[in-house]
Short mmCIF file of C-alpha atoms and ligand atoms in Angstrom, two decimals:
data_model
loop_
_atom_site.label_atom_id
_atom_site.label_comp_id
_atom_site.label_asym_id
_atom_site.label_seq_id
_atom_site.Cartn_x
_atom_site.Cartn_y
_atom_site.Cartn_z
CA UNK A 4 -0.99 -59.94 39.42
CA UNK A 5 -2.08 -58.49 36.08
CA UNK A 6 -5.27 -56.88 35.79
CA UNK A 7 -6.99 -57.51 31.95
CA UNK A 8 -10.16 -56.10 31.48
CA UNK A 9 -11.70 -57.46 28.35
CA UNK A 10 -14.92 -54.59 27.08
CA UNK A 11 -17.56 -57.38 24.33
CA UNK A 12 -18.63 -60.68 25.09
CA UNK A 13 -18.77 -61.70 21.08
CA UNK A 14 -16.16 -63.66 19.82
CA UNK A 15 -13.18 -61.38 19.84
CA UNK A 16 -13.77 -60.80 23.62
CA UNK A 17 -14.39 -64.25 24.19
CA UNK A 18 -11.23 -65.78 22.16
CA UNK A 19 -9.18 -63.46 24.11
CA UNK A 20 -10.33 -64.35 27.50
CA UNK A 21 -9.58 -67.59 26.57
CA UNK A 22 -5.78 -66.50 25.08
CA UNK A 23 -5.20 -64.91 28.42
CA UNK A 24 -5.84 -67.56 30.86
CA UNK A 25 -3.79 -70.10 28.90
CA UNK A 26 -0.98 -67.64 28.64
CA UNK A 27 -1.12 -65.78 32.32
CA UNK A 28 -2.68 -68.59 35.11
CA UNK A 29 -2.41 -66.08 37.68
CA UNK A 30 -4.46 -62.75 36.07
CA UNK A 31 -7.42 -61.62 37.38
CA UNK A 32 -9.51 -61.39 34.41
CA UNK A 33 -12.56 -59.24 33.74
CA UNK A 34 -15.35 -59.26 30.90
CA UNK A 35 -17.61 -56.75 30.93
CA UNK A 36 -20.55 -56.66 28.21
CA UNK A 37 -23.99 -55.35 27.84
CA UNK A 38 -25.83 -58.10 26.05
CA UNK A 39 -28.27 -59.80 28.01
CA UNK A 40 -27.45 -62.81 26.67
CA UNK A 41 -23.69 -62.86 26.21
CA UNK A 42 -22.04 -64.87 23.73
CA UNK A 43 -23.83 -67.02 20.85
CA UNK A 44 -23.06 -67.20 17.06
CA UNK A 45 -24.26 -64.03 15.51
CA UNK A 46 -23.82 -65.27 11.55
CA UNK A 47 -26.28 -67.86 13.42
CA UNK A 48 -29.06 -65.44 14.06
CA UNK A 49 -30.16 -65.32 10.27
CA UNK A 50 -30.56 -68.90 10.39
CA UNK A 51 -32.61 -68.79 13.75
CA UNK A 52 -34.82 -66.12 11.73
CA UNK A 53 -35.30 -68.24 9.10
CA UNK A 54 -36.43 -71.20 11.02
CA UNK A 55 -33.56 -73.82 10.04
CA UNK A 56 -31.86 -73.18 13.87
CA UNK A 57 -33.29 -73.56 17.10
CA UNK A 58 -32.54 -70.57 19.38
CA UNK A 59 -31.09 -72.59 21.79
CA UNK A 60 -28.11 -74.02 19.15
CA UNK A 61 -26.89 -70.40 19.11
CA UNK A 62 -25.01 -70.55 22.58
CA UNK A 63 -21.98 -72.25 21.93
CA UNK A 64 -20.58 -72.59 25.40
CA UNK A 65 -22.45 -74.27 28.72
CA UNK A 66 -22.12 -72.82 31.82
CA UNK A 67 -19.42 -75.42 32.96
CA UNK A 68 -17.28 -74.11 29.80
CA UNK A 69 -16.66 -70.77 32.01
CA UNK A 70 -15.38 -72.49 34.65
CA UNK A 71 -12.02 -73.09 34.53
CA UNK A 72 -11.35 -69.82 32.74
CA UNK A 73 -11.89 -68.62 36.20
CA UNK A 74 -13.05 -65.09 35.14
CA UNK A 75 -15.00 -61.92 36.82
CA UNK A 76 -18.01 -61.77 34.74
CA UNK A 77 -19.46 -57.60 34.89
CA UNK A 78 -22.96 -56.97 33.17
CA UNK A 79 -23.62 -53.74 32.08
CA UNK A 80 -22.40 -51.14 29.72
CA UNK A 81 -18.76 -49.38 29.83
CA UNK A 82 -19.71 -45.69 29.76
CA UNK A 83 -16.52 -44.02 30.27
CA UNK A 84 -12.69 -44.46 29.89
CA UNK A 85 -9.99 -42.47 31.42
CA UNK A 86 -6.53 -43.76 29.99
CA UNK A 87 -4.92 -41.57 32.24
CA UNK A 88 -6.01 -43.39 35.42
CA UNK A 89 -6.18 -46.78 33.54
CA UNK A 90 -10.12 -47.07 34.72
CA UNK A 91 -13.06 -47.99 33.21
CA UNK A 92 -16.98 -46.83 34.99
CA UNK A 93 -19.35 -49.58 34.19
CA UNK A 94 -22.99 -48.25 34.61
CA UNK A 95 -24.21 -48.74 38.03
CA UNK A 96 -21.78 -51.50 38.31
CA UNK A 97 -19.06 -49.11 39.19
CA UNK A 98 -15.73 -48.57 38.25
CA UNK A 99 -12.67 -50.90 37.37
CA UNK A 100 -8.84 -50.58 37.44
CA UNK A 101 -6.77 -52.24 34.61
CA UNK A 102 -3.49 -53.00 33.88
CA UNK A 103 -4.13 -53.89 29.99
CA UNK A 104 -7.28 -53.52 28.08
CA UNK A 105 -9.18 -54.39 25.28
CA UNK A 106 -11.85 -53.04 23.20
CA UNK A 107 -14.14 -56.11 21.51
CA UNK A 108 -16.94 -53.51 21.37
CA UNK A 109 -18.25 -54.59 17.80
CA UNK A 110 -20.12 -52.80 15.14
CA UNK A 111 -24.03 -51.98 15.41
CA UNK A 112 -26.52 -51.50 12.95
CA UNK A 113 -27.10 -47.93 11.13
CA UNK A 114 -30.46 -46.91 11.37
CA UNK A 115 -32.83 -44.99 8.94
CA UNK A 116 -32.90 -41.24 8.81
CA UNK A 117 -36.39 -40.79 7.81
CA UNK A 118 -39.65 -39.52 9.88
CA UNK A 119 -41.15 -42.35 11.87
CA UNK A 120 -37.97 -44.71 11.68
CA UNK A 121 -38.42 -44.66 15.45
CA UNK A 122 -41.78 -46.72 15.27
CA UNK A 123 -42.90 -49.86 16.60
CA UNK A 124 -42.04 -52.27 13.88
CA UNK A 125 -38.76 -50.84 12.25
CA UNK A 126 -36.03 -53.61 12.58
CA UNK A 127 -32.65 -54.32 12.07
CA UNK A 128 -30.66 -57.28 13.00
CA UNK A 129 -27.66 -57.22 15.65
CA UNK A 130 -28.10 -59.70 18.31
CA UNK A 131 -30.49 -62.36 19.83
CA UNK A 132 -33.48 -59.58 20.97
CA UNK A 133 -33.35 -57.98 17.96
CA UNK A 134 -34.26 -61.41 16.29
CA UNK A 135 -36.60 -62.19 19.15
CA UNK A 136 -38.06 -59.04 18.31
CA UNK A 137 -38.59 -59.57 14.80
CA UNK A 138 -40.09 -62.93 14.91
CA UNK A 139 -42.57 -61.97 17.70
CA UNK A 140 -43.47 -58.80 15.37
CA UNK A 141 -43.97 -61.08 12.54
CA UNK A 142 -46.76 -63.35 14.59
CA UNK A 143 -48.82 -60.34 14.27
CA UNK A 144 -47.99 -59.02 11.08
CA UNK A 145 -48.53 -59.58 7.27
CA UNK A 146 -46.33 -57.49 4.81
CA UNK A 147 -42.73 -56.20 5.70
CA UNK A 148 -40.08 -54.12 3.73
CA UNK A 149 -36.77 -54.76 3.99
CA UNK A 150 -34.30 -51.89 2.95
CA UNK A 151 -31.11 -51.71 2.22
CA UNK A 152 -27.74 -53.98 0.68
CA UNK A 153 -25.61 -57.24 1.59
CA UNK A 154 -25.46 -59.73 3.05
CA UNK A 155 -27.68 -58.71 6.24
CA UNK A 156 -30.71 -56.95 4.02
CA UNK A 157 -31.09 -60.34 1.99
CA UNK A 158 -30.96 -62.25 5.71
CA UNK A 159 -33.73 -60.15 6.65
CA UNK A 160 -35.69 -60.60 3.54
CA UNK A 161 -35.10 -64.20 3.75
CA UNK A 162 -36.28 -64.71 7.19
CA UNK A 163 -39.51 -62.69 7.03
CA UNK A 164 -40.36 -64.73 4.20
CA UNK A 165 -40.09 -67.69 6.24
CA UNK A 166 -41.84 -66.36 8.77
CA UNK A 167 -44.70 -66.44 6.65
CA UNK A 168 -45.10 -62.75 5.64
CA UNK A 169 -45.56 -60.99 2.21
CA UNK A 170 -41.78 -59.44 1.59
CA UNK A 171 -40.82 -56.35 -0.53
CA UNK A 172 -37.11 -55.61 -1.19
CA UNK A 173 -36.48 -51.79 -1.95
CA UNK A 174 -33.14 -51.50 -3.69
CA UNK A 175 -32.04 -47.98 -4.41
CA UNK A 176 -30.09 -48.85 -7.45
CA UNK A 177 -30.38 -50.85 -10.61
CA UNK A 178 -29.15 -54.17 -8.80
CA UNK A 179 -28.10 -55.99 -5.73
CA UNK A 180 -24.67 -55.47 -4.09
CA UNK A 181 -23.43 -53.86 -6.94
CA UNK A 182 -19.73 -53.25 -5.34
CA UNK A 183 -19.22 -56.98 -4.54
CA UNK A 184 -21.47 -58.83 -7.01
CA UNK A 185 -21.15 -58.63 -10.60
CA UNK A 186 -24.20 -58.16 -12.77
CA UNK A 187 -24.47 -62.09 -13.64
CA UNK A 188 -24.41 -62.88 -9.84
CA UNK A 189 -26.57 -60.21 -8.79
CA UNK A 190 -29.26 -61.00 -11.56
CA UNK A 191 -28.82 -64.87 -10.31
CA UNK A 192 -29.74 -63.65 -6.49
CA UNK A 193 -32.57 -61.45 -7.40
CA UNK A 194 -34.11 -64.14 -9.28
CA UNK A 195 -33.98 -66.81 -6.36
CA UNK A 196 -35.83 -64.07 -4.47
CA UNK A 197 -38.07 -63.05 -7.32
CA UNK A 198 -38.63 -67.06 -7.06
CA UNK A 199 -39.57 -67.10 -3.97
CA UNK A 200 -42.00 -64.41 -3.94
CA UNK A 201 -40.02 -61.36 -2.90
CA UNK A 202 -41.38 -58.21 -4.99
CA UNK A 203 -37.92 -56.68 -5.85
CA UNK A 204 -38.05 -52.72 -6.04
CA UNK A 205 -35.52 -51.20 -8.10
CA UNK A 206 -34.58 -47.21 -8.01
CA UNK A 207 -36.95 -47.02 -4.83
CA UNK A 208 -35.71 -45.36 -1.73
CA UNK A 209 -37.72 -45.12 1.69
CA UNK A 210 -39.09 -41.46 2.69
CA UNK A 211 -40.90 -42.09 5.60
CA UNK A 212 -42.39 -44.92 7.40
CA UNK A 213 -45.64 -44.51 8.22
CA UNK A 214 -47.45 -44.92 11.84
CA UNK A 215 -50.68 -45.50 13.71
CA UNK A 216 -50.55 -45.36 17.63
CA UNK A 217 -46.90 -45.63 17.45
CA UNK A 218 -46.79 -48.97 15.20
CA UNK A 219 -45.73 -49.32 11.58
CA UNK A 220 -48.25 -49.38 9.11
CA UNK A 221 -46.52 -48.61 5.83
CA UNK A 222 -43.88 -47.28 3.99
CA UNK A 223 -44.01 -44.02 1.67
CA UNK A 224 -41.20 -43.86 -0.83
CA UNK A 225 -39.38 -41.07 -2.35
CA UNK A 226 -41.57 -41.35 -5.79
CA UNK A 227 -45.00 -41.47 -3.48
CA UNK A 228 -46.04 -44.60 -3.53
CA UNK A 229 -46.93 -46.12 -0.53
CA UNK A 230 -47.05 -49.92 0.46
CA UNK A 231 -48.59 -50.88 3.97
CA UNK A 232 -46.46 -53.23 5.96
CA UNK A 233 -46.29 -54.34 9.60
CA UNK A 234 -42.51 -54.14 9.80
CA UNK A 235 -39.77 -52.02 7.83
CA UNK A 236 -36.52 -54.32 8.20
CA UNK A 237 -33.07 -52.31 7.89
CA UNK A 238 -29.97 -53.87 6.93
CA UNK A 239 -28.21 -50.29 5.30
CA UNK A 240 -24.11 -51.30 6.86
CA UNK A 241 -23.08 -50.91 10.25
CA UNK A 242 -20.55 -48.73 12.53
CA UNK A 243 -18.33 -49.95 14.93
CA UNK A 244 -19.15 -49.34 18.53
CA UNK A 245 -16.08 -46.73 19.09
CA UNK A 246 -17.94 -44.15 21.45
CA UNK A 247 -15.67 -45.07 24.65
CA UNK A 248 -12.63 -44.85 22.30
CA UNK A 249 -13.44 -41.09 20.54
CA UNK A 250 -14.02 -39.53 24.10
CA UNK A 251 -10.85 -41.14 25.75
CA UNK A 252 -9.03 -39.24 22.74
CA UNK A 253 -7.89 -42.72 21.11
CA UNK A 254 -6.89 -42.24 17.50
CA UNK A 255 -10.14 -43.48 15.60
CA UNK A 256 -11.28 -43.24 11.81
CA UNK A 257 -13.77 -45.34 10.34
CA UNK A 258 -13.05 -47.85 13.20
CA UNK A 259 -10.74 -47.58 16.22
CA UNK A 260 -7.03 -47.66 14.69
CA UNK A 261 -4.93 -50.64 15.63
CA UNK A 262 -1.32 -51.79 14.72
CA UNK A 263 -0.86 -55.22 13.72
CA UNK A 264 -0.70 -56.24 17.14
CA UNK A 265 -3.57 -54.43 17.98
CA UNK A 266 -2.25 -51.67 20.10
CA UNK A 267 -4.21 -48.41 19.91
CA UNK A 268 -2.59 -44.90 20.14
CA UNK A 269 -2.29 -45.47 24.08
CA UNK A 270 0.08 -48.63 25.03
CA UNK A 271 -1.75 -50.33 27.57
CA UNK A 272 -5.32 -50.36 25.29
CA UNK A 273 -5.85 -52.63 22.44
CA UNK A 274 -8.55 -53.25 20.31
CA UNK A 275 -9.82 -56.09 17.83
CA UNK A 276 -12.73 -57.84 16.00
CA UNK A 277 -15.27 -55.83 14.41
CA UNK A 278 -14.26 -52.41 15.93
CA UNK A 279 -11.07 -52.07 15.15
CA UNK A 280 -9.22 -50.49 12.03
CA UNK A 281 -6.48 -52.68 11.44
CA UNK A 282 -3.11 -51.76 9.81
CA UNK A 283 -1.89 -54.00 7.20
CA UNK A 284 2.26 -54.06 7.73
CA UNK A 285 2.08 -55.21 3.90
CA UNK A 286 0.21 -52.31 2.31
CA UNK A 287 0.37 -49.50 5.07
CA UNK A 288 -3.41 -49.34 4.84
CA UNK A 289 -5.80 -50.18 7.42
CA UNK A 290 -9.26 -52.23 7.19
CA UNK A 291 -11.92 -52.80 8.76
CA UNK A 292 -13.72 -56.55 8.72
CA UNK A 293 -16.63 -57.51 9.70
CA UNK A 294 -16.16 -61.20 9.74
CA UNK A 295 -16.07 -64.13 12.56
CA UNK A 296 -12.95 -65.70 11.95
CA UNK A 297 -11.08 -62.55 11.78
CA UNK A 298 -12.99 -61.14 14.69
CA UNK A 299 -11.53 -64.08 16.56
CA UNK A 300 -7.77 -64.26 15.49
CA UNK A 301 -7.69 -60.78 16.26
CA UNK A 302 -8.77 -61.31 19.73
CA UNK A 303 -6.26 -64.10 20.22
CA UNK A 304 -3.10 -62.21 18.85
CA UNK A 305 -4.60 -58.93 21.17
CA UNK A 306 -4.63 -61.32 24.05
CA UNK A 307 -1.08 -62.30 23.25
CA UNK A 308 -0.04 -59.00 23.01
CA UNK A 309 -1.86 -57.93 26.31
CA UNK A 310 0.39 -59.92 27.89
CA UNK A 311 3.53 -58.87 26.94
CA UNK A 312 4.10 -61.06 23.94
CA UNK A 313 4.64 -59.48 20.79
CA UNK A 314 2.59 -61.55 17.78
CA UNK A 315 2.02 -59.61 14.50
CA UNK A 316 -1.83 -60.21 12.81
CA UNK A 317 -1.21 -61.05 9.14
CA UNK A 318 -4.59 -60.09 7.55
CA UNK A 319 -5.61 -63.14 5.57
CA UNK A 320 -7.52 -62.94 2.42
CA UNK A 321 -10.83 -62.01 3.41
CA UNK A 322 -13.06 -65.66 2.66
CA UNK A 323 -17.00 -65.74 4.08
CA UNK A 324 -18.73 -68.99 2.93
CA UNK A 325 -22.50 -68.46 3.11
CA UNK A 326 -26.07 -69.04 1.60
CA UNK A 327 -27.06 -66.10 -0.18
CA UNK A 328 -30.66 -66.27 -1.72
CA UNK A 329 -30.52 -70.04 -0.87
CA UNK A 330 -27.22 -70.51 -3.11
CA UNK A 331 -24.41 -71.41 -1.17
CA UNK A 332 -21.84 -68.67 -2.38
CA UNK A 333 -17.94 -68.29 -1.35
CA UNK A 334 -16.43 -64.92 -1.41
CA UNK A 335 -12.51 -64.55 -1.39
CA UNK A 336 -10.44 -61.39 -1.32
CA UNK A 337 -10.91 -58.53 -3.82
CA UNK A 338 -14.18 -59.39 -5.84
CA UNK A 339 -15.27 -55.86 -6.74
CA UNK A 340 -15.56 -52.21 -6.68
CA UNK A 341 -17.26 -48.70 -6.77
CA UNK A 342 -19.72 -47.55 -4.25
CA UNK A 343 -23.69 -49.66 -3.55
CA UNK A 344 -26.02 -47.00 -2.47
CA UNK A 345 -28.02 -49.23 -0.86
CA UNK A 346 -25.12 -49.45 2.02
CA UNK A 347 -23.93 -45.97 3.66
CA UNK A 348 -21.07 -48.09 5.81
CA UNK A 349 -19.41 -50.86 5.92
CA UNK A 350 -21.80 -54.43 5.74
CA UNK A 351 -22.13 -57.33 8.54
CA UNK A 352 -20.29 -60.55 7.02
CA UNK A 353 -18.04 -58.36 4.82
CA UNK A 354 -15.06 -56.73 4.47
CA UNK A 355 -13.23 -53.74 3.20
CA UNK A 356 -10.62 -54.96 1.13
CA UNK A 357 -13.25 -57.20 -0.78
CA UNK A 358 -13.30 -53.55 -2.84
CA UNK A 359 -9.95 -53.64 -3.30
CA UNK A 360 -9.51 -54.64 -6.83
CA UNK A 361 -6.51 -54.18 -8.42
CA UNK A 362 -6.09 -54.59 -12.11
CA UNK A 363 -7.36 -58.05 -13.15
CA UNK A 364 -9.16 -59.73 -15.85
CA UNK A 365 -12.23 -60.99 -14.93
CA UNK A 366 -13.26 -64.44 -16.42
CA UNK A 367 -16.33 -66.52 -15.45
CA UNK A 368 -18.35 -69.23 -16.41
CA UNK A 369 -22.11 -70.14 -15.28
CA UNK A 370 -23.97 -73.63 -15.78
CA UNK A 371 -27.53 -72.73 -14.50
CA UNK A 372 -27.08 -71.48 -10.60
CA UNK A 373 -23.08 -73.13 -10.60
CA UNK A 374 -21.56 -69.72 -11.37
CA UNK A 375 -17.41 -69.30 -11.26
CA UNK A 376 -15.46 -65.82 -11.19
CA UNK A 377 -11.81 -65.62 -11.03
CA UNK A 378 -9.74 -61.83 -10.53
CA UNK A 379 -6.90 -62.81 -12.46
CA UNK A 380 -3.79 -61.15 -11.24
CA UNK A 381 -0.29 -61.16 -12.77
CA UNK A 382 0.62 -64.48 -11.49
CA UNK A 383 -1.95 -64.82 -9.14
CA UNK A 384 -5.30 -65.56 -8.02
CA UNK A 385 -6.67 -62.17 -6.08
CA UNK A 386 -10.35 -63.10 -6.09
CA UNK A 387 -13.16 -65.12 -6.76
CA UNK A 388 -16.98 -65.54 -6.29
CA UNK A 389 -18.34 -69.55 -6.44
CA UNK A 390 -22.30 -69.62 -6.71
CA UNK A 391 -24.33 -72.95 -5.98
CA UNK A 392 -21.67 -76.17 -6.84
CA UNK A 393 -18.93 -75.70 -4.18
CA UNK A 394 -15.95 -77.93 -5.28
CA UNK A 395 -13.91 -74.96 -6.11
CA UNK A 396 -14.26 -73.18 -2.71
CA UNK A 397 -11.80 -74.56 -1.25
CA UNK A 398 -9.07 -75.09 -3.90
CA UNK A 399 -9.54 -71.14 -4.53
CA UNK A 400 -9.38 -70.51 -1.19
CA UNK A 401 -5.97 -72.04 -0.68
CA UNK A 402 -4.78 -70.72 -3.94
CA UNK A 403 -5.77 -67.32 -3.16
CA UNK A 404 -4.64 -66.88 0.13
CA UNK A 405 -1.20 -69.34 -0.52
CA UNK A 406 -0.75 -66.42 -3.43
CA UNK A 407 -0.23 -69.85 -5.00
CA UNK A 408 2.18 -68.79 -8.63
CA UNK A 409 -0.23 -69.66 -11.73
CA UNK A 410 1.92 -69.04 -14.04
CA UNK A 411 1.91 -72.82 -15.59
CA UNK A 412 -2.36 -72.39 -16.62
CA UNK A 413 -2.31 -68.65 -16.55
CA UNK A 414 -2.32 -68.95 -20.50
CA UNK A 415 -5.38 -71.40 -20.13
CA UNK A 416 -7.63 -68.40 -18.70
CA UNK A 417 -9.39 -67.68 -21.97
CA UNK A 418 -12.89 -66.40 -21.93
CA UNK A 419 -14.82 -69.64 -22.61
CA UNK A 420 -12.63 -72.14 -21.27
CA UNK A 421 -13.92 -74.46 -18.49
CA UNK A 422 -12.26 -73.07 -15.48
CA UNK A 423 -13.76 -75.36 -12.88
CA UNK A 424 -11.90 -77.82 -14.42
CA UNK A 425 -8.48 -75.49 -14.96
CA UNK A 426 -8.35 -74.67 -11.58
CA UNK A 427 -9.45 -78.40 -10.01
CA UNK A 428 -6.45 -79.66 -12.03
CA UNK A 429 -3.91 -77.32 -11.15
CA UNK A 430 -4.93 -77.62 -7.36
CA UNK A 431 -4.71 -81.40 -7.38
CA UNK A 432 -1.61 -81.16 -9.53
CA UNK A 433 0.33 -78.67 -7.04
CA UNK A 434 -0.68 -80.67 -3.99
CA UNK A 435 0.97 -83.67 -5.30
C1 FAD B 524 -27.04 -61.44 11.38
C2 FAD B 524 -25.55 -61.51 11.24
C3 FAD B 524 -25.01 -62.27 10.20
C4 FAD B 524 -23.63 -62.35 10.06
N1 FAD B 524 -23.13 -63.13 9.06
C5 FAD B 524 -21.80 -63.34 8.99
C6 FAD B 524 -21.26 -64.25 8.04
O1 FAD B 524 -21.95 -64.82 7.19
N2 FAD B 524 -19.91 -64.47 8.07
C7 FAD B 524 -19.09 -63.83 8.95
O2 FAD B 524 -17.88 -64.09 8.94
N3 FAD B 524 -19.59 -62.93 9.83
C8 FAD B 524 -20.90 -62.67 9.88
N4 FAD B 524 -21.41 -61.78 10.79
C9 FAD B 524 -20.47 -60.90 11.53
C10 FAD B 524 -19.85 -61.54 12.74
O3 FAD B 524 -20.82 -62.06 13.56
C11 FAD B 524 -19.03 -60.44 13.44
O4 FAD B 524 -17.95 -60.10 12.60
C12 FAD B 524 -18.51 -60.87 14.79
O5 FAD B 524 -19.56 -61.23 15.63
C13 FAD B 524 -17.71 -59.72 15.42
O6 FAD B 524 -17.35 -60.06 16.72
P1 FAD B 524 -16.96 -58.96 17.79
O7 FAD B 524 -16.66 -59.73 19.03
O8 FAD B 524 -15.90 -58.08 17.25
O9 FAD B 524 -18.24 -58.05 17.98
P2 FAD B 524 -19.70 -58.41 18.47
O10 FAD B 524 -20.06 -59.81 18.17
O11 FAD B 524 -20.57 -57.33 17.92
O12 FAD B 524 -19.62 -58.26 20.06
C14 FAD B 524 -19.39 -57.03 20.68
C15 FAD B 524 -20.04 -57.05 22.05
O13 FAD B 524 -19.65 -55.90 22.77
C16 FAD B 524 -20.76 -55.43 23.52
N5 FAD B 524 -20.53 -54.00 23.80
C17 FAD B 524 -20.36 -53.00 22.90
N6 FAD B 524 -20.13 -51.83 23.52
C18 FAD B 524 -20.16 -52.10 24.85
C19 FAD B 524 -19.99 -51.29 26.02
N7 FAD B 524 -19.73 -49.98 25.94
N8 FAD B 524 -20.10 -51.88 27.22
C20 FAD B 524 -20.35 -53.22 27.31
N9 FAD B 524 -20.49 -54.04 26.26
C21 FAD B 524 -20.42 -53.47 25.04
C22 FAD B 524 -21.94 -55.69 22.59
O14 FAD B 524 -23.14 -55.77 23.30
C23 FAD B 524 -21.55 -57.05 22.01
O15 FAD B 524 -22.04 -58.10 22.79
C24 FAD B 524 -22.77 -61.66 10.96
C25 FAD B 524 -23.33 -60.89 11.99
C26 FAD B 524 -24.70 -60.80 12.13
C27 FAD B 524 -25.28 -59.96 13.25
#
């Protein structure tokens, strides 16, 4: 009998529990994971902060899901690996032999290097108690600052607004997500906030956060001023959860590095979802995403793997479909470029090869909040950024990831021509 023990209860541990048990009836299976309240949809946690979700429509399995996995459930947190001895120590818990095992450890917030970041009252958001946390700090407070870039920082700014508190955004440079967003789409965001109340600070970086008996009461920035707020909310990237890995000598850079089955340096470990540093077979290079769906294909085709199989992961074109500001906004595969120093890693809900641009010509065209980029490769779609209307998302998502050959409009591109309809045309045209 095979012995898999599976490290993460998010979705990459949970697809590949799931994987396992389908493919090997007879394994004993073992998920170990240190969140009190194991799995639930983390992109959902924004939405719980900002009042449109009930808590409770986070957890997307009942109990009598687990069931007939048939699985040894371990609380607590994995503190050492020894590859050599193929075992695992789990806190008090003890420790555990394995066969094969996997690393679905995740990525966790960065947190401010200032004086008095370790206050009562500075935030970020991971999981459920760090929401819990914030919205229970928010019953008692009235102003809050939200630092940092991407998608998370604008989540937090979002749902502090909604919880009825006065919301300034420091931004350290002259506009939001710079290396993603162009300056139309970033101007377009900053007004919805602006809209909504937000006081946007531009050039205006945090020095220290500012305490009474232990609690936040302001914010001093680098220029002086100071702005009192109950809550400083950080959302400056995050860093994958690869402590276990570094001091079991695994080969690690930004992330944990994986093949494109998901191997690590050592045979019998693999590792997937938000920790892992993937190899592309295509390019050579390897990239880290921080997105769901990847996050869970990566767990199913380690799972496979695990078991003996031997299933390649062909990165997809990175795609996350969200509301941004409150304007729905698609991103797919290489948007943008250069450095946003308002992010000093990777960001939640994003991922590394959206800064991938290769040479393109960028065309657009905005009606109000609709907004449309296209990256305009050689013969192909590489990218594109749709902003409110949504009709396009999914044509340019299949075009972009099919690598679909647009050679028959690609002389129709011209600055100024309507490329909603170019592209809606040529979709319904090539699917017959
Ligand atoms: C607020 C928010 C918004 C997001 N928005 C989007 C979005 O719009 N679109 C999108 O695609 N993605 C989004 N994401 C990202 C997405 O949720 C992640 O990519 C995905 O959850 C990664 O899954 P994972 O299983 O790899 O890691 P995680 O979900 O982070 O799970 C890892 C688990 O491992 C546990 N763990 C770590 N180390 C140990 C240890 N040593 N011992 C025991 N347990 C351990 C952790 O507690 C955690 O439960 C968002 C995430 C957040 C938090």
């Amino acid at each position: 009998m095979t012995r898999y023990v599976i490290v993460g209860t998010g979705v990459t541990g949970i697809a590949a529990i799931g994987a396992l048990r389908t493919l090997d009836r007879s394994a004993e299976i073992t998920l170990v994971g240190d969140d009190p309240h194991g799995f639930y949809s983390r992109p959902g946690l924004a939405y719980y902060l900002d009042r449109e979700l009930p808590e409770k429509q986070l957890t997307i399995f009942s109990k009598e899901d687990w069931k007939p996995l048939n699985i040894r459930y371990v609380r607590g947190l994995a503190t050492r690996l020894d590859p050599q001895k193929h075992q695992l120590e789990i806190g008090p818990a003890g420790i555990l032999t394995y066969d094969r095992l996997l690393l679905a450890t995740g990525s966790t917030a960065v947190l401010l290097n200032i004086p008095g970041a370790d206050l009562k009252g500075v935030v970020k958001l991971d999981d459920l108690e760090d929401t819990r946390r914030i919205i229970s700090l928010a019953r008692r407070a009235r102003s809050a600052v939200v630092v940092g870039g991407g998608i998370i920082a604008v989540e937090l700014v979002e749902g502090l607004l909604a919880q009825g508190l006065k919301v300034h955004y420091f931004l350290r440079g002259e506009r939001y997500w710079p290396n993603v967003l162009d300056e139309k789409e970033s101007r377009l965001l900053e007004h919805r906030l602006a809209e909504d109340g937000v006081m946007l600070h531009f050039h205006t970086e945090a020095a220290e956060v500012l305490g009474k008996r232990g609690k936040v009461v302001g914010i001093r920035t680098t220029q002086g001023e100071t702005i009192r707020c109950e809550i400083v909310a950080v959302g400056i990237g995050v860093k994958p959860r690869m402590e276990l890995a570094q001091a079991a000598g695994l080969a690690t850079e930004r992330g944990i590095l994986a093949d494109e089955t998901m191997q690590t340096s050592d045979p019998d470990i693999f590792a997937a979802g938000d920790v892992a540093q993937v190899r592309d077979p295509v390019s050579g290079k390897s990239f880290i995403d921080t997105l769901w769906h990847p996050a869970r294909e990566k767990g199913l085709i380690a799972a496979s793997n695990m078991t003996g199989m031997r299933k390649t992961y062909n990165r997809k074109v990175a795609v996350n479909v969200l509301r941004l500001a409150g304007v729905m906004t698609t991103i797919v595969g290489a948007v943008g470029s250069g450095v946003d120093e308002d992010l000093v890693s990777v960001a939640r809900g994003s991922s590394e090869t959206w800064q991938q641009l290769p040479n393109t010509i960028s065309l657009e065209s905005t009606a109000d909040v609709n907004h449309v980029r296209l990256m305009i490769g050689e013969q192909t779609l590489l990218g594109a950024m749709v902003m409110g209307e949504q009709k396009l998302s999914l044509p340019l998502q299949e075009l972009i990831s099919s690598k679909v050959d647009i050679t028959p409009v690609r002389h129709l591109l011209q600055p100024g021509a309507p490329l909603g309809q170019i592209v809606m045309d040529f979709w319904s045209n090539i699917r017959g």
